[in-house]
Amino acid sequence: MDKKMLIRKAIETLPNSYVPYSHFHVAAALLCKDGTVYTGINIENAAYTPTICAERSAFFRAVNEGKREFDAIAICGGGNGVITDYVSPCGVCRQVMREFCEPETFRIILAKSEDDYKEFMLNQLLPLGFGPENLQ
Ligand code: THU
């Protein structure tokens, strides 16, 4: 699975985003180490706090299916579903990534299109993170 294909999957998933309150659509495509991909969208709620971000949707789908090892995630989004800028994961989603991913190698791809993206390692977006090994 190359980077462009992962980005394409995120962009294709964007219309499924359920955002009647913010109208800010986000989609993610998560690449597992075994080559499978799980997409996710943000799903908002009338009570606001039950809202889940696209990144966590993708992670929780994958983990529910028994996946535990991940290589990369592509993220895209924008107001009214129009991609005008890079969407960067919120702090809670970065922490969920930290649970399952190696901070030095897990790639986070913020995409405006297949050809216009920025790429970071998890440890760049979550320095000095608290992870599972801290509880051992
Ligand atoms: N959101 C995500 O899905 N991912 C992010 O990385 C940032 C924020 C969602 C949550 C909410 O539905 C909307 O964007 C506005 O905050």
Coordinates of N, CA and C and ligand atoms in Angstrom, one line a residue:
M1 N 0.9 -1.2 0.0 CA 0.0 0.0 0.0 C 0.9 1.2 0.0
D2 N 0.8 2.0 -1.1 CA 1.7 3.2 -1.1 C 0.9 4.4 -0.5
K3 N 1.7 5.4 -0.3 CA 1.2 6.6 0.4 C 0.0 7.2 -0.3
K4 N 0.1 7.3 -1.7 CA -1.0 7.9 -2.4 C -2.3 7.1 -2.3
M5 N -2.2 5.8 -2.3 CA -3.4 5.0 -2.2 C -4.0 5.1 -0.8
L6 N -3.2 5.3 0.3 CA -3.7 5.5 1.6 C -4.4 6.8 1.7
I7 N -3.8 7.8 1.1 CA -4.5 9.2 1.0 C -5.8 9.1 0.3
R8 N -5.8 8.4 -0.9 CA -7.0 8.3 -1.7 C -8.1 7.6 -0.9
K9 N -7.8 6.6 -0.1 CA -8.8 5.9 0.7 C -9.4 6.9 1.8
A10 N -8.6 7.7 2.4 CA -9.1 8.7 3.3 C -10.0 9.7 2.6
I11 N -9.6 10.2 1.5 CA -10.4 11.2 0.7 C -11.7 10.6 0.3
E12 N -11.7 9.3 -0.2 CA -12.9 8.7 -0.6 C -13.9 8.5 0.5
T13 N -13.4 8.4 1.8 CA -14.2 8.1 2.9 C -14.9 9.4 3.5
L14 N -14.3 10.6 3.1 CA -14.7 11.8 3.7 C -16.2 12.1 3.6
P15 N -16.9 11.8 2.6 CA -18.4 12.1 2.5 C -19.2 11.3 3.6
N16 N -18.6 10.2 4.2 CA -19.3 9.5 5.2 C -19.3 10.2 6.6
S17 N -18.5 11.1 6.7 CA -18.4 11.9 8.0 C -19.7 12.4 8.4
Y18 N -20.1 12.2 9.7 CA -21.4 12.6 10.2 C -21.2 13.8 11.1
V19 N -21.4 15.0 10.6 CA -21.0 16.2 11.3 C -22.1 17.3 11.2
P20 N -23.3 17.0 11.7 CA -24.4 18.0 11.6 C -24.2 19.2 12.5
Y21 N -23.2 19.2 13.4 CA -23.1 20.3 14.3 C -21.9 21.2 13.9
S22 N -20.7 20.7 13.7 CA -19.6 21.5 13.3 C -19.5 21.7 11.8
H23 N -20.1 20.7 11.0 CA -19.9 20.7 9.5 C -18.5 20.6 9.1
F24 N -17.6 20.1 10.1 CA -16.2 19.9 9.7 C -15.9 18.4 9.6
H25 N -15.8 18.1 8.3 CA -15.6 16.6 8.0 C -14.1 16.2 8.1
V26 N -13.9 15.1 8.7 CA -12.6 14.5 8.8 C -12.7 13.0 8.5
A27 N -11.7 12.5 7.8 CA -11.6 11.1 7.5 C -10.1 10.7 7.6
A28 N -10.0 9.4 8.0 CA -8.6 8.8 8.2 C -8.6 7.4 7.5
A29 N -7.4 7.1 7.1 CA -7.1 5.7 6.6 C -5.9 5.2 7.3
L30 N -6.1 4.1 8.1 CA -5.0 3.5 8.9 C -4.5 2.3 8.3
L31 N -3.2 2.3 8.1 CA -2.5 1.1 7.5 C -1.9 0.2 8.5
C32 N -2.4 -1.0 8.6 CA -1.8 -2.0 9.5 C -0.5 -2.6 9.0
K33 N 0.3 -3.1 9.8 CA 1.5 -3.7 9.4 C 1.3 -4.9 8.4
D34 N 0.1 -5.6 8.5 CA -0.2 -6.7 7.6 C -0.7 -6.2 6.3
G35 N -0.8 -4.9 6.1 CA -1.2 -4.4 4.8 C -2.6 -4.0 4.7
T36 N -3.4 -4.4 5.7 CA -4.9 -4.0 5.6 C -5.0 -2.6 6.0
V37 N -6.2 -2.0 5.5 CA -6.4 -0.6 5.8 C -7.8 -0.5 6.5
Y38 N -7.9 0.3 7.5 CA -9.2 0.6 8.1 C -9.4 2.1 8.0
T39 N -10.6 2.5 7.5 CA -10.9 3.9 7.4 C -11.8 4.3 8.6
G40 N -11.8 5.6 8.9 CA -12.7 6.1 10.0 C -13.1 7.5 9.6
I41 N -14.2 7.9 10.2 CA -14.7 9.3 10.0 C -15.1 9.8 11.4
N42 N -15.2 11.1 11.5 CA -15.7 11.7 12.7 C -17.3 11.5 12.8
I43 N -17.7 11.2 14.0 CA -19.2 11.0 14.2 C -19.6 11.9 15.3
E44 N -20.4 12.9 15.1 CA -20.8 13.8 16.1 C -22.1 13.4 16.8
N45 N -22.4 14.1 17.8 CA -23.6 13.7 18.6 C -24.2 14.9 19.2
A46 N -25.6 14.9 19.3 CA -26.3 16.0 19.8 C -25.9 16.5 21.2
A47 N -25.4 15.5 22.0 CA -24.9 15.8 23.3 C -23.4 16.2 23.3
Y48 N -22.9 16.4 22.1 CA -21.5 16.9 21.8 C -20.4 16.0 22.3
T49 N -20.3 15.7 23.7 CA -19.1 15.0 24.2 C -19.0 13.6 23.6
P50 N -20.0 12.9 23.3 CA -19.8 11.5 22.7 C -19.2 11.5 21.3
T51 N -19.0 12.7 20.7 CA -18.4 12.8 19.4 C -17.0 12.0 19.4
I52 N -16.8 11.3 18.3 CA -15.5 10.6 18.1 C -14.8 11.2 16.9
C53 N -13.5 11.3 17.0 CA -12.7 11.8 15.8 C -12.5 10.7 14.8
A54 N -12.2 11.1 13.6 CA -12.0 10.1 12.5 C -10.8 9.2 12.8
E55 N -9.7 9.7 13.4 CA -8.6 8.9 13.7 C -8.9 7.8 14.7
R56 N -9.6 8.1 15.8 CA -10.0 7.1 16.7 C -11.0 6.1 16.2
S57 N -11.9 6.6 15.3 CA -12.8 5.7 14.6 C -12.0 4.6 13.9
A58 N -11.0 5.0 13.2 CA -10.2 4.1 12.4 C -9.5 3.1 13.3
F59 N -8.8 3.6 14.4 CA -8.1 2.8 15.3 C -9.0 1.8 16.0
F60 N -10.2 2.2 16.4 CA -11.0 1.3 17.2 C -11.6 0.2 16.3
R61 N -11.9 0.6 15.0 CA -12.4 -0.4 14.1 C -11.3 -1.5 13.9
A62 N -10.1 -1.1 13.7 CA -9.0 -2.0 13.5 C -8.7 -2.9 14.7
V63 N -8.7 -2.3 15.9 CA -8.4 -3.0 17.1 C -9.5 -4.0 17.4
N64 N -10.8 -3.6 17.1 CA -11.9 -4.5 17.2 C -11.7 -5.8 16.4
E65 N -11.0 -5.6 15.3 CA -10.8 -6.8 14.4 C -9.5 -7.5 14.7
G66 N -8.9 -7.2 15.8 CA -7.7 -7.9 16.3 C -6.4 -7.4 15.8
K67 N -6.4 -6.2 15.1 CA -5.2 -5.6 14.7 C -4.5 -4.9 15.8
R68 N -3.2 -5.0 15.9 CA -2.5 -4.3 17.0 C -1.2 -3.6 16.5
E69 N -0.9 -3.8 15.2 CA 0.4 -3.2 14.8 C 0.1 -2.4 13.5
F70 N 0.6 -1.1 13.6 CA 0.3 -0.2 12.6 C 1.5 0.6 12.0
D71 N 1.4 0.9 10.7 CA 2.5 1.6 10.1 C 2.3 3.1 9.9
A72 N 1.1 3.5 9.5 CA 0.8 4.8 9.1 C -0.7 5.2 9.1
I73 N -1.0 6.5 9.2 CA -2.4 6.9 9.1 C -2.4 8.2 8.2
A74 N -3.3 8.2 7.3 CA -3.5 9.4 6.4 C -4.8 10.1 6.9
I75 N -4.7 11.4 7.0 CA -5.9 12.2 7.6 C -6.2 13.3 6.6
C76 N -7.5 13.6 6.4 CA -7.8 14.7 5.6 C -9.2 15.3 6.1
G77 N -9.5 16.5 5.7 CA -10.8 17.0 6.1 C -10.9 18.5 5.8
G78 N -12.1 19.0 6.2 CA -12.3 20.5 6.0 C -13.7 20.8 6.2
G79 N -14.0 22.1 6.4 CA -15.4 22.6 6.5 C -16.2 22.3 5.4
N80 N -17.4 21.8 5.6 CA -18.4 21.3 4.6 C -17.8 20.3 3.6
G81 N -16.8 19.6 4.1 CA -16.2 18.5 3.3 C -15.3 19.0 2.2
V82 N -14.9 20.2 2.3 CA -14.0 20.8 1.3 C -12.6 20.9 1.9
I83 N -11.6 20.2 1.3 CA -10.3 20.2 1.8 C -9.5 21.4 1.4
T84 N -9.3 22.3 2.4 CA -8.5 23.5 2.0 C -7.2 23.6 2.8
D85 N -7.0 22.8 3.8 CA -5.8 22.8 4.6 C -5.5 21.4 5.2
Y86 N -4.3 21.3 5.8 CA -4.0 20.1 6.5 C -4.8 20.0 7.8
V87 N -5.3 18.8 8.1 CA -5.9 18.5 9.4 C -5.0 17.7 10.3
S88 N -4.7 18.2 11.4 CA -3.7 17.6 12.3 C -4.5 16.9 13.5
P89 N -4.1 15.8 13.9 CA -4.8 15.0 14.9 C -4.9 15.7 16.3
C90 N -6.0 15.6 17.0 CA -6.1 16.3 18.3 C -5.3 15.5 19.3
G91 N -5.1 16.0 20.5 CA -4.3 15.4 21.5 C -4.7 14.1 21.9
V92 N -6.1 13.9 22.0 CA -6.6 12.6 22.5 C -6.3 11.5 21.4
C93 N -6.4 11.9 20.2 CA -6.1 10.9 19.1 C -4.6 10.5 19.1
R94 N -3.8 11.5 19.3 CA -2.3 11.3 19.4 C -2.0 10.3 20.5
Q95 N -2.7 10.4 21.6 CA -2.5 9.5 22.8 C -3.0 8.1 22.4
V96 N -4.1 8.0 21.7 CA -4.5 6.6 21.3 C -3.5 6.0 20.3
M97 N -2.9 6.8 19.5 CA -1.9 6.3 18.6 C -0.7 5.8 19.4
R98 N -0.4 6.5 20.5 CA 0.8 6.2 21.3 C 0.6 4.8 22.0
E99 N -0.7 4.4 22.2 CA -0.9 3.1 22.8 C -0.5 2.0 22.0
F100 N -0.7 2.1 20.7 CA -0.5 1.0 19.8 C 0.7 1.1 18.8
C101 N 1.3 2.3 18.7 CA 2.3 2.6 17.7 C 3.7 2.9 18.2
E102 N 4.7 2.6 17.5 CA 6.0 3.0 17.9 C 6.2 4.5 17.5
P103 N 6.6 5.3 18.6 CA 6.7 6.7 18.3 C 7.7 7.1 17.3
E104 N 8.8 6.3 17.1 CA 9.9 6.6 16.2 C 9.5 6.3 14.8
T105 N 8.6 5.4 14.6 CA 8.4 4.9 13.2 C 7.0 5.1 12.6
F106 N 6.0 5.3 13.5 CA 4.6 5.4 13.0 C 4.5 6.8 12.3
R107 N 4.0 6.7 11.0 CA 3.9 7.9 10.2 C 2.5 8.5 10.2
I108 N 2.4 9.8 10.3 CA 1.1 10.5 10.3 C 1.2 11.4 9.1
I109 N 0.3 11.2 8.2 CA 0.3 11.9 6.9 C -0.9 12.8 6.8
L110 N -0.6 14.1 6.8 CA -1.7 15.1 6.8 C -1.8 15.5 5.3
A111 N -3.0 15.2 4.7 CA -3.1 15.3 3.3 C -4.1 16.3 2.8
K112 N -3.7 17.1 1.8 CA -4.7 17.9 1.1 C -5.1 17.2 -0.2
S113 N -4.2 16.5 -0.7 CA -4.5 15.6 -1.9 C -3.4 14.5 -2.0
E114 N -3.5 13.7 -3.0 CA -2.5 12.6 -3.1 C -1.1 13.2 -3.3
D115 N -1.0 14.4 -3.8 CA 0.3 14.9 -4.1 C 0.7 16.1 -3.2
D116 N -0.2 16.4 -2.3 CA 0.1 17.6 -1.4 C -0.2 17.1 0.0
Y117 N 0.9 16.7 0.7 CA 0.7 16.3 2.1 C 2.0 16.6 2.9
K118 N 1.8 16.5 4.2 CA 3.0 16.6 5.1 C 3.0 15.4 5.9
E119 N 4.2 14.9 6.2 CA 4.4 13.7 6.9 C 5.2 13.9 8.2
F120 N 4.7 13.3 9.3 CA 5.4 13.4 10.6 C 5.5 12.0 11.2
M121 N 6.5 11.8 12.1 CA 6.5 10.7 12.9 C 5.7 11.0 14.2
L122 N 5.2 10.0 14.8 CA 4.4 10.2 16.0 C 5.2 11.0 17.1
N123 N 6.4 10.7 17.3 CA 7.2 11.3 18.3 C 7.4 12.8 18.0
Q124 N 7.2 13.2 16.8 CA 7.2 14.7 16.5 C 6.0 15.4 16.9
L125 N 4.8 14.7 16.8 CA 3.6 15.3 17.2 C 3.2 15.0 18.7
L126 N 3.9 14.0 19.3 CA 3.6 13.7 20.7 C 5.0 13.4 21.4
P127 N 5.7 14.5 21.6 CA 7.0 14.3 22.3 C 6.8 13.9 23.7
L128 N 7.7 13.1 24.3 CA 7.7 12.7 25.7 C 6.4 12.1 26.1
G129 N 5.8 11.3 25.2 CA 4.5 10.7 25.4 C 4.5 9.7 26.6
F130 N 3.3 9.5 27.1 CA 3.2 8.4 28.2 C 2.6 7.2 27.5
G131 N 3.3 6.1 27.6 CA 2.8 4.9 26.9 C 2.7 3.6 27.8
P132 N 2.3 2.5 27.1 CA 2.1 1.3 27.9 C 3.4 0.9 28.7
E133 N 4.6 1.1 28.2 CA 5.8 0.7 28.9 C 6.0 1.5 30.2
N134 N 5.4 2.6 30.3 CA 5.5 3.4 31.6 C 4.8 2.7 32.7
L135 N 3.9 1.7 32.4 CA 3.2 1.1 33.5 C 3.7 -0.3 33.8
Q136 N 4.9 -0.6 33.2 CA 5.5 -2.0 33.4 C 6.5 -2.0 34.6
Ligands
THU1 N1 -11.9 16.1 14.5 C1 -11.5 14.9 14.0 O1 -12.2 14.0 13.6 N2 -10.1 14.7 14.0 C2 -9.2 15.7 14.3 O2 -8.0 15.4 14.2 C3 -9.6 17.0 14.7 C4 -11.1 17.2 15.0 C5 -13.4 16.3 14.5 C6 -14.1 16.4 15.8 C7 -15.3 17.2 15.4 O3 -16.3 16.3 14.9 C8 -14.9 18.1 14.4 O4 -13.7 17.6 13.9 C9 -14.6 19.5 14.8 O5 -13.8 19.5 15.9

